[in-house]
Short mmCIF file of C-alpha atoms in Angstrom, two decimals:
data_model
loop_
_atom_site.label_atom_id
_atom_site.label_comp_id
_atom_site.label_asym_id
_atom_site.label_seq_id
_atom_site.Cartn_x
_atom_site.Cartn_y
_atom_site.Cartn_z
CA UNK A 6 82.05 -1.29 87.25
CA UNK A 7 79.63 -0.47 89.83
CA UNK A 8 77.87 1.70 87.76
CA UNK A 9 77.64 -0.43 85.13
CA UNK A 10 76.15 -3.31 87.19
CA UNK A 11 73.45 -1.12 88.57
CA UNK A 12 73.00 0.26 85.22
CA UNK A 13 72.07 -3.21 83.90
CA UNK A 14 70.19 -4.09 86.99
CA UNK A 15 67.76 -1.41 86.24
CA UNK A 16 67.89 -2.03 82.60
CA UNK A 17 66.90 -5.90 83.52
CA UNK A 18 64.09 -4.81 85.66
CA UNK A 19 62.50 -2.02 83.64
CA UNK A 20 62.24 -4.43 80.79
CA UNK A 21 60.79 -7.14 83.71
CA UNK A 22 58.14 -4.62 84.42
CA UNK A 23 57.49 -3.43 80.74
CA UNK A 24 56.75 -7.31 79.92
CA UNK A 25 54.59 -7.84 83.07
CA UNK A 26 52.51 -4.93 82.05
CA UNK A 27 51.74 -6.07 78.25
CA UNK A 28 51.47 -9.66 80.01
CA UNK A 29 48.58 -8.48 81.84
CA UNK A 30 47.20 -6.47 79.17
CA UNK A 31 46.93 -9.40 77.00
CA UNK A 32 45.36 -11.39 79.21
CA UNK A 33 42.52 -8.71 80.42
CA UNK A 34 41.97 -8.53 76.78
CA UNK A 35 41.29 -12.03 76.33
CA UNK A 36 39.18 -11.97 79.56
CA UNK A 37 37.18 -8.94 77.93
CA UNK A 38 36.76 -10.67 74.52
CA UNK A 39 32.96 -10.77 74.08
CA UNK A 40 31.82 -14.62 74.40
CA UNK A 41 29.29 -16.14 71.78
CA UNK A 42 28.25 -19.78 72.78
CA UNK A 43 26.27 -21.12 70.16
CA UNK A 44 24.53 -25.26 70.88
CA UNK A 45 24.58 -27.00 67.52
CA UNK A 46 22.20 -29.93 67.77
CA UNK A 47 20.93 -33.26 65.94
CA UNK A 48 18.22 -35.68 66.40
CA UNK A 49 19.56 -39.27 66.12
CA UNK A 50 18.10 -42.45 64.47
CA UNK A 51 15.31 -44.22 66.50
CA UNK A 52 17.23 -46.81 67.76
CA UNK A 53 19.31 -44.82 69.53
CA UNK A 54 16.72 -42.03 70.77
CA UNK A 55 15.69 -43.98 73.72
CA UNK A 56 19.05 -43.11 74.56
CA UNK A 57 20.56 -40.05 73.40
CA UNK A 58 17.22 -38.60 71.75
CA UNK A 59 19.67 -35.12 70.87
CA UNK A 60 22.72 -34.74 70.72
CA UNK A 61 24.36 -31.13 71.35
CA UNK A 62 27.67 -29.72 71.18
CA UNK A 63 28.43 -26.05 72.50
CA UNK A 64 31.08 -24.06 70.47
CA UNK A 65 32.45 -20.66 71.77
CA UNK A 66 32.92 -18.72 68.38
CA UNK A 67 34.96 -16.18 70.22
CA UNK A 68 38.08 -18.75 70.50
CA UNK A 69 39.71 -17.69 66.96
CA UNK A 70 37.90 -13.79 66.62
CA UNK A 71 41.46 -12.14 67.58
CA UNK A 72 43.55 -15.19 67.42
CA UNK A 73 45.04 -16.30 63.95
CA UNK A 74 46.19 -19.69 65.53
CA UNK A 75 45.79 -23.27 65.65
CA UNK A 76 47.73 -25.82 67.19
CA UNK A 77 50.26 -23.14 68.06
CA UNK A 78 50.48 -21.92 64.58
CA UNK A 79 50.20 -18.49 63.01
CA UNK A 80 47.54 -18.93 59.74
CA UNK A 81 46.57 -16.82 57.03
CA UNK A 82 43.00 -15.87 56.27
CA UNK A 83 41.63 -16.96 53.06
CA UNK A 84 41.42 -14.26 50.66
CA UNK A 85 40.88 -14.93 47.13
CA UNK A 86 40.25 -12.80 43.90
CA UNK A 87 37.71 -14.15 42.33
CA UNK A 88 36.35 -14.07 38.59
CA UNK A 89 33.26 -14.19 38.21
CA UNK A 90 30.96 -15.90 34.76
CA UNK A 91 28.28 -15.54 33.23
CA UNK A 92 27.12 -17.79 30.08
CA UNK A 93 30.71 -18.55 29.43
CA UNK A 94 31.61 -14.51 29.78
CA UNK A 95 34.02 -13.93 32.48
CA UNK A 96 34.50 -10.54 34.61
CA UNK A 97 37.22 -10.06 36.91
CA UNK A 98 36.80 -8.24 40.01
CA UNK A 99 39.65 -5.71 38.71
CA UNK A 100 38.20 -5.68 35.71
CA UNK A 101 34.79 -4.62 37.20
CA UNK A 102 37.16 -2.07 39.39
CA UNK A 103 38.14 0.11 35.83
CA UNK A 104 34.52 0.06 34.34
CA UNK A 105 32.66 1.06 38.00
CA UNK A 106 32.18 3.68 39.89
CA UNK A 107 32.26 1.98 43.04
CA UNK A 108 36.18 0.49 43.82
CA UNK A 109 36.40 -3.16 44.71
CA UNK A 110 38.73 -4.11 47.51
CA UNK A 111 41.81 -5.43 46.73
CA UNK A 112 40.92 -9.88 47.71
CA UNK A 113 44.56 -11.09 47.79
CA UNK A 114 47.21 -9.36 49.79
CA UNK A 115 48.35 -12.99 51.01
CA UNK A 116 48.84 -16.59 50.58
CA UNK A 117 45.18 -17.71 49.50
CA UNK A 118 45.22 -20.98 50.74
CA UNK A 119 47.76 -23.97 52.17
CA UNK A 120 50.02 -25.01 49.46
CA UNK A 121 50.45 -29.07 49.33
CA UNK A 122 54.14 -29.05 48.87
CA UNK A 123 56.01 -31.94 50.53
CA UNK A 124 58.62 -29.92 53.56
CA UNK A 125 61.80 -28.69 51.90
CA UNK A 126 60.60 -29.30 48.22
CA UNK A 127 58.34 -28.00 45.26
CA UNK A 128 55.64 -29.31 44.11
CA UNK A 129 55.47 -31.31 41.26
CA UNK A 130 52.93 -33.65 39.71
CA UNK A 131 51.07 -35.57 42.84
CA UNK A 132 52.03 -39.12 43.76
CA UNK A 133 48.30 -40.05 42.39
CA UNK A 134 46.70 -39.15 38.88
CA UNK A 135 43.45 -38.41 41.04
CA UNK A 136 44.89 -36.70 44.57
CA UNK A 137 42.62 -34.52 45.66
CA UNK A 138 44.80 -32.10 47.75
CA UNK A 139 45.85 -30.36 44.93
CA UNK A 140 48.46 -27.89 44.30
CA UNK A 141 46.81 -24.05 45.36
CA UNK A 142 46.76 -20.69 43.61
CA UNK A 143 49.12 -18.15 45.51
CA UNK A 144 47.95 -14.57 44.98
CA UNK A 145 50.43 -11.91 46.01
CA UNK A 146 49.78 -8.11 46.05
CA UNK A 147 46.49 -8.17 44.71
CA UNK A 148 47.79 -10.00 41.62
CA UNK A 149 44.86 -12.85 40.45
CA UNK A 150 47.23 -14.43 37.48
CA UNK A 151 46.70 -18.48 38.39
CA UNK A 152 49.83 -20.26 38.87
CA UNK A 153 47.59 -23.81 38.97
CA UNK A 154 47.62 -25.48 35.67
CA UNK A 155 46.67 -29.50 35.81
CA UNK A 156 47.06 -29.71 39.53
CA UNK A 157 51.01 -28.98 38.92
CA UNK A 158 52.47 -25.51 40.69
CA UNK A 159 55.70 -23.97 39.49
CA UNK A 160 57.05 -22.46 42.56
CA UNK A 161 56.17 -22.28 46.26
CA UNK A 162 57.84 -20.55 48.69
CA UNK A 163 59.45 -21.67 52.03
CA UNK A 164 56.76 -19.87 53.92
CA UNK A 165 54.12 -21.20 52.43
CA UNK A 166 55.55 -24.94 52.87
CA UNK A 167 56.00 -24.36 56.25
CA UNK A 168 52.29 -23.22 56.65
CA UNK A 169 51.14 -26.78 55.74
CA UNK A 170 48.72 -28.32 58.19
CA UNK A 171 47.71 -31.53 57.45
CA UNK A 172 49.55 -34.89 55.71
CA UNK A 173 48.56 -34.80 52.05
CA UNK A 174 50.59 -37.77 51.84
CA UNK A 175 48.30 -39.53 54.12
CA UNK A 176 45.10 -37.71 52.54
CA UNK A 177 45.98 -38.56 49.16
CA UNK A 178 46.93 -42.22 49.63
CA UNK A 179 43.71 -43.22 51.43
CA UNK A 180 41.42 -41.29 48.69
CA UNK A 181 43.60 -42.89 46.15
CA UNK A 182 42.89 -46.44 47.33
CA UNK A 183 39.17 -45.64 48.14
CA UNK A 184 39.05 -44.42 44.51
CA UNK A 185 40.29 -47.53 42.80
CA UNK A 186 38.57 -49.65 45.24
CA UNK A 187 34.86 -47.74 45.01
CA UNK A 188 34.70 -47.23 41.48
CA UNK A 189 35.67 -51.14 40.44
CA UNK A 190 32.68 -51.91 42.99
CA UNK A 191 30.43 -49.62 41.54
CA UNK A 192 31.87 -50.58 38.16
CA UNK A 193 31.09 -54.03 38.66
CA UNK A 194 27.52 -53.59 39.90
CA UNK A 195 26.42 -51.59 37.47
CA UNK A 196 27.50 -54.10 35.34
CA UNK A 197 25.58 -57.00 36.75
CA UNK A 198 22.46 -54.89 36.43
CA UNK A 199 23.24 -53.95 32.84
CA UNK A 200 23.65 -57.48 31.70
CA UNK A 201 20.48 -58.74 32.69
CA UNK A 202 18.56 -59.98 30.09
CA UNK A 203 16.30 -57.00 28.63
CA UNK A 204 17.94 -54.42 30.89
CA UNK A 205 17.91 -50.77 28.99
CA UNK A 206 21.77 -50.21 28.65
CA UNK A 207 21.85 -46.71 27.89
CA UNK A 208 20.74 -45.92 31.54
CA UNK A 209 22.94 -47.69 32.68
CA UNK A 210 25.73 -45.97 30.86
CA UNK A 211 24.57 -42.63 32.41
CA UNK A 212 24.76 -44.26 35.57
CA UNK A 213 28.56 -44.03 35.63
CA UNK A 214 28.87 -40.41 34.86
CA UNK A 215 29.02 -38.35 38.08
CA UNK A 216 30.68 -41.29 39.91
CA UNK A 217 33.64 -41.40 37.55
CA UNK A 218 34.08 -37.53 37.32
CA UNK A 219 36.81 -36.48 39.95
CA UNK A 220 35.00 -36.00 43.02
CA UNK A 221 36.53 -36.15 46.51
CA UNK A 222 35.54 -39.42 47.36
CA UNK A 223 35.69 -38.26 50.95
CA UNK A 224 32.12 -40.21 52.29
CA UNK A 225 33.77 -43.82 51.46
CA UNK A 226 37.12 -43.07 52.92
CA UNK A 227 35.42 -42.15 56.39
CA UNK A 228 33.42 -44.53 56.20
CA UNK A 229 36.59 -47.11 55.42
CA UNK A 230 38.91 -45.31 57.78
CA UNK A 231 36.49 -45.31 60.73
CA UNK A 232 35.87 -49.30 60.09
CA UNK A 233 39.09 -49.89 60.55
CA UNK A 234 40.22 -47.77 63.45
CA UNK A 235 37.54 -49.67 65.25
CA UNK A 236 39.37 -53.08 64.52
CA UNK A 237 37.52 -53.89 61.41
CA UNK A 238 38.75 -55.07 58.03
CA UNK A 239 38.86 -52.51 55.13
CA UNK A 240 36.89 -54.90 52.09
CA UNK A 241 33.87 -55.54 54.63
CA UNK A 242 33.31 -51.40 54.76
CA UNK A 243 33.99 -51.59 50.82
CA UNK A 244 30.34 -52.01 50.17
CA UNK A 245 28.54 -49.51 52.40
CA UNK A 246 31.03 -47.03 51.18
CA UNK A 247 30.49 -47.48 47.35
CA UNK A 248 26.73 -47.12 48.32
CA UNK A 249 27.18 -43.90 49.85
CA UNK A 250 29.34 -42.55 47.04
CA UNK A 251 26.16 -43.72 44.93
CA UNK A 252 23.70 -41.82 47.10
CA UNK A 253 26.19 -39.00 46.92
CA UNK A 254 26.26 -38.67 43.34
CA UNK A 255 22.12 -39.09 43.18
CA UNK A 256 21.82 -36.46 45.71
CA UNK A 257 23.92 -33.96 42.99
CA UNK A 258 22.35 -35.10 40.11
CA UNK A 259 18.86 -33.70 41.69
CA UNK A 260 20.50 -30.99 43.87
CA UNK A 261 21.90 -29.19 40.62
CA UNK A 262 18.68 -29.31 39.04
CA UNK A 263 16.66 -27.96 42.04
CA UNK A 264 19.88 -25.02 42.00
CA UNK A 265 19.96 -24.36 38.29
CA UNK A 266 23.61 -25.21 38.80
CA UNK A 267 25.79 -25.07 35.86
CA UNK A 268 28.81 -27.14 36.29
CA UNK A 269 30.29 -30.05 38.18
CA UNK A 270 33.23 -31.31 38.97
CA UNK A 271 34.68 -29.70 35.83
CA UNK A 272 32.00 -30.34 33.31
CA UNK A 273 28.65 -29.38 32.43
CA UNK A 274 25.81 -30.68 34.96
CA UNK A 275 23.79 -33.53 33.61
CA UNK A 276 20.66 -32.00 33.15
CA UNK A 277 22.01 -29.29 30.95
CA UNK A 278 23.85 -32.39 28.69
CA UNK A 279 20.92 -34.78 28.53
CA UNK A 280 17.84 -32.74 29.99
CA UNK A 281 16.13 -32.25 33.12
CA UNK A 282 13.92 -34.97 32.48
CA UNK A 283 16.18 -37.81 31.99
CA UNK A 284 18.41 -36.34 34.33
CA UNK A 285 15.91 -37.02 36.77
CA UNK A 286 15.44 -40.25 36.02
CA UNK A 287 19.43 -41.22 36.59
CA UNK A 288 18.96 -39.88 39.68
CA UNK A 289 16.42 -41.74 40.62
CA UNK A 290 18.24 -45.01 39.05
CA UNK A 291 21.26 -44.22 40.80
CA UNK A 292 19.22 -44.48 44.26
CA UNK A 293 17.58 -47.57 43.50
CA UNK A 294 21.24 -49.18 42.61
CA UNK A 295 22.70 -47.84 46.09
CA UNK A 296 19.89 -49.46 47.46
CA UNK A 297 20.99 -53.04 45.67
CA UNK A 298 24.01 -52.63 46.66
CA UNK A 299 23.44 -52.11 50.36
CA UNK A 300 21.28 -55.81 50.14
CA UNK A 301 24.80 -57.29 49.17
CA UNK A 302 25.62 -56.13 53.10
CA UNK A 303 23.45 -59.19 54.34
CA UNK A 304 25.62 -61.92 52.78
CA UNK A 305 29.14 -59.86 53.54
CA UNK A 306 28.42 -58.71 57.47
CA UNK A 307 25.34 -60.33 58.42
CA UNK A 308 21.80 -59.62 59.05
CA UNK A 309 22.09 -57.27 61.79
CA UNK A 310 24.61 -54.92 60.69
CA UNK A 311 23.34 -54.98 57.56
CA UNK A 312 20.24 -53.69 59.06
CA UNK A 313 21.37 -51.45 61.24
CA UNK A 314 23.50 -49.59 58.25
CA UNK A 315 20.20 -49.69 56.18
CA UNK A 316 18.37 -47.20 59.17
CA UNK A 317 21.70 -45.35 59.02
CA UNK A 318 20.89 -44.65 55.32
CA UNK A 319 17.18 -43.84 55.56
CA UNK A 320 17.56 -41.22 58.58
CA UNK A 321 20.38 -39.78 56.48
CA UNK A 322 18.11 -39.41 53.70
CA UNK A 323 15.19 -37.86 55.75
CA UNK A 324 17.94 -35.16 57.12
CA UNK A 325 18.98 -34.48 53.62
CA UNK A 326 15.89 -33.74 52.40
CA UNK A 327 14.79 -31.93 55.29
CA UNK A 328 18.03 -29.93 55.12
CA UNK A 329 17.36 -28.92 51.28
CA UNK A 330 13.87 -28.30 51.57
CA UNK A 331 14.86 -25.30 54.40
CA UNK A 332 17.43 -23.98 51.95
CA UNK A 333 15.13 -24.44 48.98
CA UNK A 334 12.37 -22.40 50.70
CA UNK A 335 14.97 -19.71 51.80
CA UNK A 336 15.76 -18.95 47.93
CA UNK A 337 12.07 -19.06 47.28
CA UNK A 338 11.20 -16.76 49.64
CA UNK A 339 13.85 -14.55 49.51
CA UNK A 340 14.82 -14.37 53.24
CA UNK A 341 16.25 -11.62 54.97
CA UNK A 342 16.38 -12.38 58.19
CA UNK A 343 18.70 -15.55 59.14
CA UNK A 344 21.12 -15.80 61.74
CA UNK A 345 23.93 -18.09 62.09
CA UNK A 346 21.62 -20.57 63.80
CA UNK A 347 19.78 -20.85 61.58
CA UNK A 348 22.51 -21.81 58.87
CA UNK A 349 23.82 -24.19 61.38
CA UNK A 350 20.42 -25.90 61.78
CA UNK A 351 20.01 -26.66 58.00
CA UNK A 352 23.84 -27.22 57.22
CA UNK A 353 23.54 -30.36 59.91
CA UNK A 354 20.24 -31.87 58.22
CA UNK A 355 21.43 -31.32 54.45
CA UNK A 356 25.52 -31.82 54.55
CA UNK A 357 26.43 -33.02 57.78
CA UNK A 358 24.77 -36.36 57.92
CA UNK A 359 24.98 -37.31 54.25
CA UNK A 360 28.86 -36.11 54.47
CA UNK A 361 29.93 -36.73 57.43
CA UNK A 362 28.17 -38.36 60.18
CA UNK A 363 26.69 -41.20 58.73
CA UNK A 364 29.81 -42.27 56.57
CA UNK A 365 31.15 -42.30 60.20
CA UNK A 366 28.83 -43.91 61.99
CA UNK A 367 28.49 -46.80 59.29
CA UNK A 368 32.03 -47.30 59.39
CA UNK A 369 31.85 -47.72 63.37
CA UNK A 370 28.66 -49.93 63.07
CA UNK A 371 30.75 -52.29 60.02
CA UNK A 372 33.94 -52.48 61.71
CA UNK A 373 32.66 -52.74 65.84
CA UNK A 374 32.98 -56.39 66.75
CA UNK A 375 29.75 -56.04 68.50
CA UNK A 376 26.56 -55.98 65.98
CA UNK A 377 24.40 -54.63 68.75
CA UNK A 378 24.00 -50.59 69.01
CA UNK A 379 23.43 -50.65 72.53
CA UNK A 380 26.65 -51.03 73.24
CA UNK A 381 27.85 -48.50 70.67
CA UNK A 382 25.67 -45.59 71.88
CA UNK A 383 27.90 -43.64 73.89
CA UNK A 384 30.74 -44.38 70.75
CA UNK A 385 28.13 -43.48 68.01
CA UNK A 386 27.10 -40.31 69.83
CA UNK A 387 30.70 -39.05 69.97
CA UNK A 388 31.39 -39.76 66.53
CA UNK A 389 28.45 -38.18 65.61
CA UNK A 390 29.18 -35.08 67.35
CA UNK A 391 32.42 -35.12 65.75
CA UNK A 392 31.06 -35.47 61.87
CA UNK A 393 28.55 -32.59 62.52
CA UNK A 394 31.24 -29.81 63.49
CA UNK A 395 33.36 -30.57 60.77
CA UNK A 396 30.32 -31.27 58.26
CA UNK A 397 29.60 -27.70 58.97
CA UNK A 398 33.36 -26.21 58.67
CA UNK A 399 33.27 -27.93 55.47
CA UNK A 400 30.06 -26.73 53.97
CA UNK A 401 31.09 -23.11 55.13
CA UNK A 402 34.35 -23.49 53.62
CA UNK A 403 32.94 -25.20 50.50
CA UNK A 404 30.99 -21.92 49.95
CA UNK A 405 34.59 -19.99 50.45
CA UNK A 406 35.50 -21.75 47.55
CA UNK A 407 32.45 -21.01 45.76
CA UNK A 408 32.77 -17.23 46.32
CA UNK A 409 36.50 -16.68 46.14
CA UNK A 410 38.14 -19.99 44.57
CA UNK A 411 39.76 -21.00 41.42
CA UNK A 412 37.67 -22.86 39.20
CA UNK A 413 40.09 -24.98 38.09
CA UNK A 414 40.55 -26.21 41.59
CA UNK A 415 37.17 -26.40 42.38
CA UNK A 416 35.36 -27.79 39.99
CA UNK A 417 32.12 -25.75 39.85
CA UNK A 418 31.00 -22.36 39.03
CA UNK A 419 32.54 -19.50 40.58
CA UNK A 420 29.75 -17.21 42.40
CA UNK A 421 27.06 -20.03 41.78
CA UNK A 422 25.54 -19.78 45.18
CA UNK A 423 25.23 -15.86 44.85
CA UNK A 424 23.22 -16.50 41.17
CA UNK A 425 21.13 -19.45 42.78
CA UNK A 426 20.35 -17.25 45.81
CA UNK A 427 21.93 -19.91 48.21
CA UNK A 428 21.56 -18.39 52.13
CA UNK A 429 25.49 -19.25 53.30
CA UNK A 430 26.40 -18.33 56.03
CA UNK A 431 28.21 -15.10 54.52
CA UNK A 432 25.02 -14.31 52.45
CA UNK A 433 23.16 -14.15 55.95
CA UNK A 434 26.12 -12.12 57.58
CA UNK A 435 25.69 -9.52 54.74
CA UNK A 436 22.20 -9.09 54.73
CA UNK A 437 22.71 -8.51 58.67
CA UNK A 438 25.57 -5.81 58.55
CA UNK A 439 25.19 -3.42 55.34
CA UNK A 440 22.07 -1.23 55.85
CA UNK A 441 20.46 -0.10 52.76
CA UNK A 442 23.02 -2.09 50.91
CA UNK A 443 21.52 -5.45 51.67
CA UNK A 444 17.93 -3.90 49.97
CA UNK A 445 20.09 -3.70 46.71
CA UNK A 446 21.41 -7.40 47.68
CA UNK A 447 17.99 -8.81 48.23
CA UNK A 448 16.65 -7.11 45.08
CA UNK A 449 19.78 -8.83 43.13
CA UNK A 450 18.75 -12.26 44.93
CA UNK A 451 14.73 -11.73 44.06
CA UNK A 452 16.21 -11.50 40.09
CA UNK A 453 16.03 -14.53 38.20
CA UNK A 454 19.23 -16.40 37.69
CA UNK A 455 19.47 -15.60 33.99
CA UNK A 456 18.73 -11.99 35.18
CA UNK A 457 21.70 -11.24 37.48
CA UNK A 458 24.88 -10.24 36.02
CA UNK A 459 28.48 -10.65 36.99
CA UNK A 460 28.70 -6.81 38.02
CA UNK A 461 25.99 -7.75 40.48
CA UNK A 462 27.59 -10.97 42.03
CA UNK A 463 30.94 -9.08 42.12
CA UNK A 464 28.48 -6.76 43.84
CA UNK A 465 27.29 -8.67 46.95
CA UNK A 466 30.95 -9.88 46.98
CA UNK A 467 32.22 -6.42 47.34
CA UNK A 468 29.88 -6.23 50.28
CA UNK A 469 30.64 -9.26 52.11
CA UNK A 470 34.11 -8.23 52.23
CA UNK A 471 33.62 -4.75 53.74
CA UNK A 472 31.64 -5.61 56.28
CA UNK A 473 33.80 -8.65 57.24
CA UNK A 474 31.52 -11.76 56.20
CA UNK A 475 34.43 -13.88 54.60
CA UNK A 476 36.50 -12.97 57.69
CA UNK A 477 33.52 -14.16 59.91
CA UNK A 478 32.89 -17.40 57.51
CA UNK A 479 36.76 -18.80 58.40
CA UNK A 480 36.61 -17.36 61.88
CA UNK A 481 33.51 -19.96 62.50
CA UNK A 482 34.59 -22.74 60.63
CA UNK A 483 38.04 -22.39 62.66
CA UNK A 484 36.46 -22.46 65.91
CA UNK A 485 34.59 -25.72 64.61
CA UNK A 486 37.25 -27.36 63.49
CA UNK A 487 39.24 -26.26 66.82
CA UNK A 488 35.97 -28.11 68.78
CA UNK A 489 36.04 -31.06 66.69
CA UNK A 490 40.15 -31.80 67.17
CA UNK A 491 38.86 -31.70 70.80
CA UNK A 492 36.39 -34.09 70.39
CA UNK A 493 38.60 -35.83 68.37
CA UNK A 494 40.90 -36.38 70.82
CA UNK A 495 38.68 -37.78 73.32
CA UNK A 496 37.13 -40.76 70.76
CA UNK A 497 39.69 -42.98 72.66
CA UNK A 498 37.97 -46.42 70.92
CA UNK A 499 39.63 -45.52 67.67
CA UNK A 500 42.86 -47.27 67.48
CA UNK A 501 45.97 -45.20 66.59
CA UNK A 502 46.76 -47.65 63.62
CA UNK A 503 45.66 -50.72 62.45
CA UNK A 504 48.06 -52.69 60.39
CA UNK A 505 46.72 -54.66 56.89
CA UNK A 506 45.65 -58.09 58.55
CA UNK A 507 46.92 -60.83 56.22
CA UNK A 508 43.36 -62.51 55.16
CA UNK A 509 42.44 -58.35 55.17
CA UNK A 510 41.79 -57.27 51.23
CA UNK A 511 42.69 -54.16 51.69
CA UNK A 512 46.06 -52.58 50.18
CA UNK A 513 45.88 -49.11 52.19
CA UNK A 514 47.03 -49.16 55.95
CA UNK A 515 46.35 -45.31 56.57
CA UNK A 516 42.57 -45.92 56.65
CA UNK A 517 42.56 -45.71 60.19
CA UNK A 518 42.93 -42.85 63.18
CA UNK A 519 45.84 -41.75 60.88
CA UNK A 520 43.50 -40.10 58.04
CA UNK A 521 40.48 -39.06 60.45
CA UNK A 522 42.97 -36.80 62.21
CA UNK A 523 44.32 -34.76 59.27
CA UNK A 524 41.07 -34.87 57.42
CA UNK A 525 40.36 -32.16 60.67
CA UNK A 526 42.18 -29.48 59.17
CA UNK A 527 42.15 -30.57 55.54
CA UNK A 528 38.01 -29.39 55.67
CA UNK A 529 38.96 -26.07 56.09
CA UNK A 530 42.53 -25.83 54.17
CA UNK A 531 41.52 -27.55 50.82
CA UNK A 532 40.98 -25.62 47.84
CA UNK A 533 39.30 -28.27 45.64
#
């Protein structure tokens, strides 16, 4: 018995020593990881500049390079097998491998994205017909067969279900209510303009095209959610939310023309349908319509708040056109030495302000009891930092989906960013890391869109895979959302819940902090 006891004692002591040694090695490796701290900055609207002229956030990109965990859960890196299409002809990467001397790597070895089935069940039709959190395609063992059709999925594995990283019910419920309310507001306002004596009605028919295609409705939902999270009423933010959606669609019309895009939200772009001159005019008219809608705020939320909202819109528009100018210049000059920091600067201007920062700031202005921006300076600064990080992560995920998504879910042309020569984070990365291959990539990018072939696009995508550009994009996006989550936790002026009140003309209770919390993971685990 003594011998057995001594053996057990020896075994336990040896196991402890081995465990302790591994722990020390793990800590040492973690300490030796290179720290790449980046500072992301933005200017602020004129009224805020005396107090906080520039806002900055530091993010350590090394935090997630060796760690595939968020909130304690292991997550898959997104990996897709894209089909590239040109002039209606689709080329699958597998086909390209067979017909090419260059073998492409297997793109999909695991789950491509986080599925949206409820716990313990199989994903069927979504609770709302226009839900943005649609079921996701699953690719295994290199297979590129799509399992998604009409926003349904036949089977979801238990492993995939357990990896759901956000509450799809909250996301869907909030977005569905926003879509109904904003759509009705836009429809009614367009009708008031169309019914004016002598109005040219065919123009107003075109104005309702893009807004009623099934977009994400993210900006209005953010605006209304922040307004309610600071104690406001949903219907008070509705006019501003609808105006933001109109501005968004005006930008899309012009953006599609400038980029030469071919599809938008599952249909042809407007300029392809009616020609560039008429599409430009529809975009202009949509902007005019948004201004008219914002003026409605004067009677609903008061002069002071209405003017503050207009100042926010003006600054948003300025930032957006500057960001668009940067991106267009990079394409025109075939820029080849852009850094992550360059991309962040462009993205903050082009995407973050009009997609995240401004909707959140306007929601705060409209919903807060105070009408003085001076009292909101710190709150505005916090929500701006939050929106800035989420906006960049959102854009990176959008760029990843453009490279590797499924057009049935994504709604835009797969590989379109490469056809257009857009300097995404992943393209900048591959240009900096592929040596002689970068020269060939630049030659392809310099070609007019109609001269680029699906094989060209597949080659660039292959190079991104080989040098880790796709993984780099995913890691950066995850680092940004991790930082955004920590900032969000400190936004204590956002109430945890704001129950619907009897005087509130609003039908969805989750437009508050609950939606804002779920949107953090949604931006990088969505497939649309």
